[in-house]
Amino acid sequence: MNPSDLPSNSRRAFLQHMVASLPNAVQNRVMALKHNQLQQIKISEQFFREVYELEKRFYGQSCTLFDARRDIVAGNVEPPNIDRYWNEERDELLEEIKATDDFRQLTEQLPQLPSDAPGVPRFWLTVFRNVALISDLVQEHDEPLLECLMDVRISYEPDSYTIHFQFQPNEHLHTSSLLLTKKYILRHEADKDFPFMFEGPEIVRCEGCHIHWRDGYNLTLQTVRQKRARKGARHLAKVMPRESFFRFFSPPQAMDLSLADEKTKMVLGADFEVGYLLRTQIVPKAILFYTGDIVDNVNDELATADNTSASISSGSDEAT
């Protein structure tokens, strides 16, 4: 009998039954080993806290470089001509893709920039569009405002970090809301009820910020005109919520995630993943997401799953 051949829940049930069937003396030794594991977890808690502090310290050393990135993106600084000194091998598969008609039609949709365009237009919008998890949040009506996003930074506190989104003056946001923030609260210790699940600091809560929109420019709302039932009656205007990236700054409030309903848990789980991704990957490596040196494979996985499902379905049809 090989437990690894069983589905995970069946394997867990099997191993729990196995332990419960052991002689009492052996069960006590197993309990001692689990207590030993708890002591290791205490050491791991300290390890991960020091790693977090190390991340904070080295992020601070990079801030001068992030300042330079911001100034180049905004067009405030014109860098000198720079020669590439890193290796970029020719990828034959990519060249084959570029030669296809489908790819040519896709590239025809790219906006054409004038030769005198300042900085790197649409930089952060392009970065966000290259990450499936964030691109899913961005709606078409959000794009003009996200084109005004100049910089994204992180600030660290002992038990939280905050993501700062700095916008240039625009027609959507009041001047008091050109800096939007999202704070993520961390738990560095193992959950007392489930200590053996500990794998490092965990986001347990997030806090958004108030957005002061200019009149008529709130991207999270839309005006829907409804016609009265009586013939010839005038249309009524009704303001309703709509999907928008900027709902990211108004997350559901759940002080205790264990008490939240399933929908709230799902929304917050996705939000926490976005916050973690911004901190650890997107903000420090933004240019690599812009150039395509880093791309996620979510769409590839979905396509593979769809093809697998189609193959199974086709096989089932043939069998019948």
CSV table of C-alpha atoms in Angstrom, one decimal:
chain,number,residue,atom,x,y,z
A,1,MET,CA,0.0,0.0,0.0
A,2,ASN,CA,1.5,3.3,-1.1
A,3,PRO,CA,-0.3,6.3,0.5
A,4,SER,CA,1.1,8.7,-2.1
A,5,ASP,CA,-1.2,7.0,-4.7
A,6,LEU,CA,-4.3,8.2,-2.8
A,7,PRO,CA,-6.0,11.6,-3.2
A,8,SER,CA,-4.8,14.1,-0.6
A,9,ASN,CA,-7.9,13.9,1.7
A,10,SER,CA,-7.9,10.1,1.5
A,11,ARG,CA,-4.2,10.0,2.3
A,12,ARG,CA,-4.7,12.2,5.3
A,13,ALA,CA,-7.6,10.0,6.6
A,14,PHE,CA,-5.5,6.9,6.0
A,15,LEU,CA,-2.4,8.3,7.9
A,16,GLN,CA,-4.5,9.5,10.8
A,17,HIS,CA,-6.1,6.1,11.1
A,18,MET,CA,-2.6,4.5,10.9
A,19,VAL,CA,-1.3,6.7,13.8
A,20,ALA,CA,-4.5,6.0,15.9
A,21,SER,CA,-3.8,2.3,15.4
A,22,LEU,CA,-0.3,2.4,16.8
A,23,PRO,CA,0.5,1.0,20.3
A,24,ASN,CA,0.2,3.7,23.0
A,25,ALA,CA,3.9,3.9,23.6
A,26,VAL,CA,4.6,4.5,19.9
A,27,GLN,CA,1.7,7.1,19.8
A,28,ASN,CA,3.4,9.0,22.7
A,29,ARG,CA,6.7,9.0,20.7
A,30,VAL,CA,4.9,10.4,17.7
A,31,MET,CA,3.4,13.2,20.0
A,32,ALA,CA,6.9,13.9,21.2
A,33,LEU,CA,8.1,14.3,17.6
A,34,LYS,CA,5.2,16.7,16.9
A,35,HIS,CA,6.2,18.7,19.9
A,36,ASN,CA,9.7,18.7,18.6
A,37,GLN,CA,8.3,20.1,15.3
A,38,LEU,CA,6.6,22.9,17.2
A,39,GLN,CA,10.0,24.0,18.5
A,40,GLN,CA,11.3,24.0,15.0
A,41,ILE,CA,8.4,26.2,13.9
A,42,LYS,CA,9.3,28.7,16.7
A,43,ILE,CA,12.8,28.9,15.1
A,44,SER,CA,11.2,29.3,11.6
A,45,GLU,CA,9.1,32.2,12.9
A,46,GLN,CA,12.3,34.1,13.9
A,47,PHE,CA,13.9,33.2,10.6
A,48,PHE,CA,11.1,34.6,8.5
A,49,ARG,CA,10.9,37.8,10.6
A,50,GLU,CA,14.5,38.4,10.0
A,51,VAL,CA,14.1,37.7,6.3
A,52,TYR,CA,11.3,40.3,6.2
A,53,GLU,CA,13.6,42.8,7.9
A,54,LEU,CA,16.4,42.0,5.5
A,55,GLU,CA,14.0,42.5,2.6
A,56,LYS,CA,13.0,45.9,4.1
A,57,ARG,CA,16.7,46.9,4.4
A,58,PHE,CA,17.7,46.0,0.9
A,59,TYR,CA,14.6,47.6,-0.5
A,60,GLY,CA,15.7,50.8,1.1
A,61,GLN,CA,19.1,50.5,-0.7
A,62,SER,CA,17.2,50.3,-4.0
A,63,CYS,CA,15.1,53.4,-3.5
A,64,THR,CA,17.6,55.6,-5.4
A,65,LEU,CA,17.3,53.3,-8.4
A,66,PHE,CA,13.5,53.4,-8.1
A,67,ASP,CA,13.8,57.2,-8.1
A,68,ALA,CA,15.7,57.0,-11.4
A,69,ARG,CA,13.1,54.6,-12.9
A,70,ARG,CA,10.3,57.0,-11.9
A,71,ASP,CA,12.1,60.0,-13.5
A,72,ILE,CA,12.8,58.1,-16.8
A,73,VAL,CA,9.2,56.8,-17.0
A,74,ALA,CA,7.9,60.3,-16.4
A,75,GLY,CA,10.2,61.9,-19.0
A,76,ASN,CA,11.9,64.1,-16.4
A,77,VAL,CA,15.3,62.6,-17.2
A,78,GLU,CA,16.8,61.6,-20.6
A,79,PRO,CA,19.3,58.7,-20.0
A,80,PRO,CA,22.4,58.6,-22.2
A,81,ASN,CA,22.7,56.0,-25.0
A,82,ILE,CA,23.3,52.7,-23.4
A,83,ASP,CA,24.8,49.5,-25.0
A,84,ARG,CA,23.4,46.2,-24.0
A,85,TYR,CA,26.0,44.1,-22.1
A,86,TRP,CA,23.8,41.2,-21.0
A,87,ASN,CA,23.1,38.1,-23.1
A,88,GLU,CA,19.8,37.7,-24.9
A,89,GLU,CA,19.8,34.6,-27.0
A,90,ARG,CA,17.7,34.4,-30.2
A,91,ASP,CA,14.6,32.3,-29.5
A,92,GLU,CA,13.5,30.4,-32.6
A,93,LEU,CA,10.0,29.7,-31.2
A,94,LEU,CA,9.4,33.4,-30.6
A,95,GLU,CA,10.6,34.2,-34.1
A,96,GLU,CA,8.2,31.6,-35.6
A,97,ILE,CA,5.3,33.2,-33.6
A,98,LYS,CA,6.3,36.7,-34.9
A,99,ALA,CA,6.1,35.4,-38.5
A,100,THR,CA,2.4,34.3,-38.3
A,101,ASP,CA,-0.5,36.3,-39.6
A,102,ASP,CA,-2.3,36.1,-36.3
A,103,PHE,CA,0.6,37.7,-34.5
A,104,ARG,CA,0.8,40.4,-37.2
A,105,GLN,CA,-2.9,41.2,-36.7
A,106,LEU,CA,-2.4,41.3,-33.0
A,107,THR,CA,0.5,43.8,-33.3
A,108,GLU,CA,-1.6,46.1,-35.5
A,109,GLN,CA,-3.7,46.9,-32.4
A,110,LEU,CA,-0.7,48.5,-30.7
A,111,PRO,CA,-1.0,52.3,-30.2
A,112,GLN,CA,1.5,54.2,-32.3
A,113,LEU,CA,3.6,56.6,-30.3
A,114,PRO,CA,5.1,59.8,-31.8
A,115,SER,CA,8.9,59.9,-32.0
A,116,ASP,CA,8.9,62.8,-29.5
A,117,ALA,CA,6.8,61.1,-26.9
A,118,PRO,CA,8.2,61.9,-23.4
A,119,GLY,CA,9.3,59.2,-21.0
A,120,VAL,CA,7.8,55.7,-21.4
A,121,PRO,CA,4.1,56.2,-22.0
A,122,ARG,CA,1.6,53.6,-20.5
A,123,PHE,CA,4.5,52.1,-18.5
A,124,TRP,CA,2.6,50.9,-15.4
A,125,LEU,CA,-0.6,50.1,-17.4
A,126,THR,CA,1.4,47.8,-19.7
A,127,VAL,CA,3.0,46.2,-16.7
A,128,PHE,CA,-0.4,45.5,-15.1
A,129,ARG,CA,-1.8,44.2,-18.4
A,130,ASN,CA,1.0,41.7,-18.6
A,131,VAL,CA,0.0,40.1,-15.3
A,132,ALA,CA,-3.2,38.1,-15.5
A,133,LEU,CA,-4.1,38.4,-11.9
A,134,ILE,CA,-4.0,42.2,-12.1
A,135,SER,CA,-5.2,42.6,-15.7
A,136,ASP,CA,-8.4,40.9,-14.6
A,137,LEU,CA,-9.0,43.8,-12.3
A,138,VAL,CA,-8.4,46.5,-15.0
A,139,GLN,CA,-11.4,47.5,-17.1
A,140,GLU,CA,-11.2,49.4,-20.4
A,141,HIS,CA,-12.6,52.6,-18.7
A,142,ASP,CA,-9.7,52.4,-16.1
A,143,GLU,CA,-7.0,52.7,-18.7
A,144,PRO,CA,-7.0,56.5,-19.2
A,145,LEU,CA,-6.4,57.0,-15.5
A,146,LEU,CA,-3.8,54.2,-15.2
A,147,GLU,CA,-1.9,55.9,-18.0
A,148,CYS,CA,-1.4,58.7,-15.5
A,149,LEU,CA,0.2,56.4,-12.9
A,150,MET,CA,3.8,57.6,-12.5
A,151,ASP,CA,5.2,55.4,-9.8
A,152,VAL,CA,4.4,52.4,-7.5
A,153,ARG,CA,6.4,52.0,-4.2
A,154,ILE,CA,6.4,50.0,-1.0
A,155,SER,CA,6.9,51.1,2.5
A,156,TYR,CA,7.5,48.7,5.4
A,157,GLU,CA,6.4,48.5,9.0
A,158,PRO,CA,7.2,45.7,11.4
A,159,ASP,CA,3.9,43.9,10.9
A,160,SER,CA,2.6,45.4,7.7
A,161,TYR,CA,3.6,47.0,4.4
A,162,THR,CA,1.9,49.6,2.2
A,163,ILE,CA,1.8,50.0,-1.5
A,164,HIS,CA,1.8,53.6,-2.8
A,165,PHE,CA,0.4,54.5,-6.2
A,166,GLN,CA,1.4,58.0,-7.3
A,167,PHE,CA,-0.6,59.6,-10.1
A,168,GLN,CA,0.2,62.8,-12.1
A,169,PRO,CA,-2.6,65.4,-12.1
A,170,ASN,CA,-5.6,64.3,-14.1
A,171,GLU,CA,-9.2,64.9,-14.8
A,172,HIS,CA,-10.4,61.9,-12.7
A,173,LEU,CA,-8.7,62.4,-9.3
A,174,HIS,CA,-8.9,65.4,-7.0
A,175,THR,CA,-5.5,66.7,-6.1
A,176,SER,CA,-5.9,65.3,-2.6
A,177,SER,CA,-6.1,61.7,-4.0
A,178,LEU,CA,-3.1,61.7,-6.4
A,179,LEU,CA,-1.4,59.3,-3.9
A,180,LEU,CA,-3.5,56.1,-3.3
A,181,THR,CA,-2.5,53.5,-0.8
A,182,LYS,CA,-3.2,49.9,0.0
A,183,LYS,CA,-2.0,48.4,3.4
A,184,TYR,CA,-1.5,44.8,4.1
A,185,ILE,CA,-1.3,43.5,7.7
A,186,LEU,CA,1.0,40.5,8.3
A,187,ARG,CA,1.0,37.7,10.9
A,188,HIS,CA,4.6,36.5,11.5
A,189,GLU,CA,3.7,33.8,14.0
A,190,ALA,CA,2.1,30.4,13.3
A,191,ASP,CA,-1.7,30.2,13.8
A,192,LYS,CA,-2.3,28.9,17.3
A,193,ASP,CA,-5.0,26.5,16.1
A,194,PHE,CA,-3.1,25.2,13.1
A,195,PRO,CA,0.6,25.7,13.8
A,196,PHE,CA,1.8,23.0,11.5
A,197,MET,CA,0.5,24.9,8.5
A,198,PHE,CA,3.1,27.7,9.0
A,199,GLU,CA,5.2,28.5,5.9
A,200,GLY,CA,6.1,32.1,6.6
A,201,PRO,CA,4.4,35.5,7.2
A,202,GLU,CA,0.8,35.5,6.2
A,203,ILE,CA,-1.4,38.4,5.1
A,204,VAL,CA,-4.4,38.5,7.4
A,205,ARG,CA,-6.0,41.8,6.6
A,206,CYS,CA,-5.8,44.7,4.2
A,207,GLU,CA,-6.9,48.4,4.3
A,208,GLY,CA,-7.6,50.6,1.4
A,209,CYS,CA,-8.0,54.4,1.2
A,210,HIS,CA,-10.7,56.9,0.4
A,211,ILE,CA,-10.6,58.2,-3.2
A,212,HIS,CA,-11.7,61.7,-3.8
A,213,TRP,CA,-13.1,61.7,-7.3
A,214,ARG,CA,-13.8,64.8,-9.3
A,215,ASP,CA,-17.5,65.2,-10.0
A,216,GLY,CA,-18.7,62.9,-12.8
A,217,TYR,CA,-15.4,61.0,-13.0
A,218,ASN,CA,-15.8,58.2,-10.5
A,219,LEU,CA,-14.7,55.1,-12.4
A,220,THR,CA,-16.3,52.7,-9.9
A,221,LEU,CA,-19.8,54.0,-10.7
A,222,GLN,CA,-21.9,54.2,-13.8
A,223,THR,CA,-25.2,56.0,-14.7
A,224,VAL,CA,-27.9,53.7,-16.0
A,225,ARG,CA,-31.0,55.2,-17.5
A,226,GLN,CA,-34.2,53.2,-16.7
A,227,LYS,CA,-37.5,53.8,-18.5
A,228,ARG,CA,-40.6,54.1,-16.4
A,229,ALA,CA,-43.4,51.5,-16.9
A,230,ARG,CA,-45.9,54.2,-18.0
A,231,LYS,CA,-45.9,54.8,-21.8
A,232,GLY,CA,-44.2,58.1,-22.7
A,233,ALA,CA,-42.6,58.6,-19.3
A,234,ARG,CA,-39.1,60.0,-19.1
A,235,HIS,CA,-36.1,57.9,-18.5
A,236,LEU,CA,-34.8,57.8,-14.9
A,237,ALA,CA,-31.1,58.0,-14.2
A,238,LYS,CA,-29.8,55.5,-11.6
A,239,VAL,CA,-26.2,55.4,-10.4
A,240,MET,CA,-24.9,51.9,-10.0
A,241,PRO,CA,-21.6,50.3,-9.1
A,242,ARG,CA,-19.4,48.8,-11.8
A,243,GLU,CA,-16.2,46.7,-12.0
A,244,SER,CA,-13.1,48.8,-11.8
A,245,PHE,CA,-9.4,48.4,-10.9
A,246,PHE,CA,-10.0,51.2,-8.4
A,247,ARG,CA,-12.3,49.0,-6.3
A,248,PHE,CA,-8.9,47.5,-5.2
A,249,PHE,CA,-8.7,50.4,-2.8
A,250,SER,CA,-12.1,49.5,-1.1
A,251,PRO,CA,-11.6,45.8,-0.1
A,252,PRO,CA,-14.2,43.9,2.0
A,253,GLN,CA,-13.7,44.4,5.7
A,254,ALA,CA,-13.2,41.2,7.6
A,255,MET,CA,-11.4,41.6,10.9
A,256,ASP,CA,-11.5,37.8,11.3
A,257,LEU,CA,-11.1,36.0,8.0
A,258,SER,CA,-12.3,32.7,9.6
A,259,LEU,CA,-15.7,34.4,10.2
A,260,ALA,CA,-16.1,35.7,6.7
A,261,ASP,CA,-18.5,34.1,4.1
A,262,GLU,CA,-17.0,32.1,1.2
A,263,LYS,CA,-17.4,35.0,-1.3
A,264,THR,CA,-15.5,37.4,0.9
A,265,LYS,CA,-12.8,34.8,1.6
A,266,MET,CA,-12.4,34.3,-2.2
A,267,VAL,CA,-12.2,38.1,-2.9
A,268,LEU,CA,-9.8,38.7,-0.1
A,269,GLY,CA,-7.7,35.7,-1.0
A,270,ALA,CA,-7.2,37.1,-4.6
A,271,ASP,CA,-6.6,40.6,-3.1
A,272,PHE,CA,-3.9,39.2,-0.8
A,273,GLU,CA,-2.2,37.4,-3.7
A,274,VAL,CA,-2.2,40.7,-5.7
A,275,GLY,CA,-0.6,42.5,-2.8
A,276,TYR,CA,2.1,39.9,-2.3
A,277,LEU,CA,2.8,39.9,-6.1
A,278,LEU,CA,3.1,43.7,-6.2
A,279,ARG,CA,5.6,43.7,-3.2
A,280,THR,CA,7.8,40.7,-4.2
A,281,GLN,CA,7.8,40.8,-8.0
A,282,ILE,CA,6.1,43.7,-9.8
A,283,VAL,CA,7.4,46.7,-8.0
A,284,PRO,CA,11.0,45.6,-7.9
A,285,LYS,CA,11.1,44.1,-11.4
A,286,ALA,CA,8.6,46.3,-13.3
A,287,ILE,CA,10.7,46.8,-16.4
A,288,LEU,CA,11.0,43.0,-16.9
A,289,PHE,CA,7.2,42.7,-16.9
A,290,TYR,CA,7.1,45.7,-19.4
A,291,THR,CA,9.5,44.1,-21.8
A,292,GLY,CA,8.2,40.6,-21.5
A,293,ASP,CA,11.3,39.1,-19.9
A,294,ILE,CA,8.9,38.0,-17.2
A,295,VAL,CA,5.5,36.7,-18.2
A,296,ASP,CA,3.1,34.5,-16.3
A,297,ASN,CA,1.8,31.3,-17.8
A,298,VAL,CA,-1.8,31.5,-16.5
A,299,ASN,CA,-3.2,31.6,-20.1
A,300,ASP,CA,-1.0,28.7,-21.1
A,301,GLU,CA,-2.3,26.6,-18.2
A,302,LEU,CA,-5.9,27.5,-19.1
A,303,ALA,CA,-5.4,26.6,-22.7
A,304,THR,CA,-3.8,23.3,-21.7
A,305,ALA,CA,-6.7,22.6,-19.4
A,306,ASP,CA,-9.2,23.5,-22.2
A,307,ASN,CA,-7.4,21.3,-24.7
A,308,THR,CA,-7.3,18.4,-22.2
A,309,SER,CA,-11.0,18.8,-21.5
A,310,ALA,CA,-11.7,18.9,-25.3
A,311,SER,CA,-9.6,15.8,-25.8
A,312,ILE,CA,-11.4,13.9,-23.0
A,313,SER,CA,-14.8,15.1,-24.4
A,314,SER,CA,-13.8,14.0,-27.9
A,315,GLY,CA,-12.7,10.6,-26.6
A,316,SER,CA,-15.9,10.1,-24.8
A,317,ASP,CA,-17.9,11.0,-27.9
A,318,GLU,CA,-16.0,8.5,-29.9
A,319,ALA,CA,-16.4,5.8,-27.3
A,320,THR,CA,-20.2,6.3,-27.4
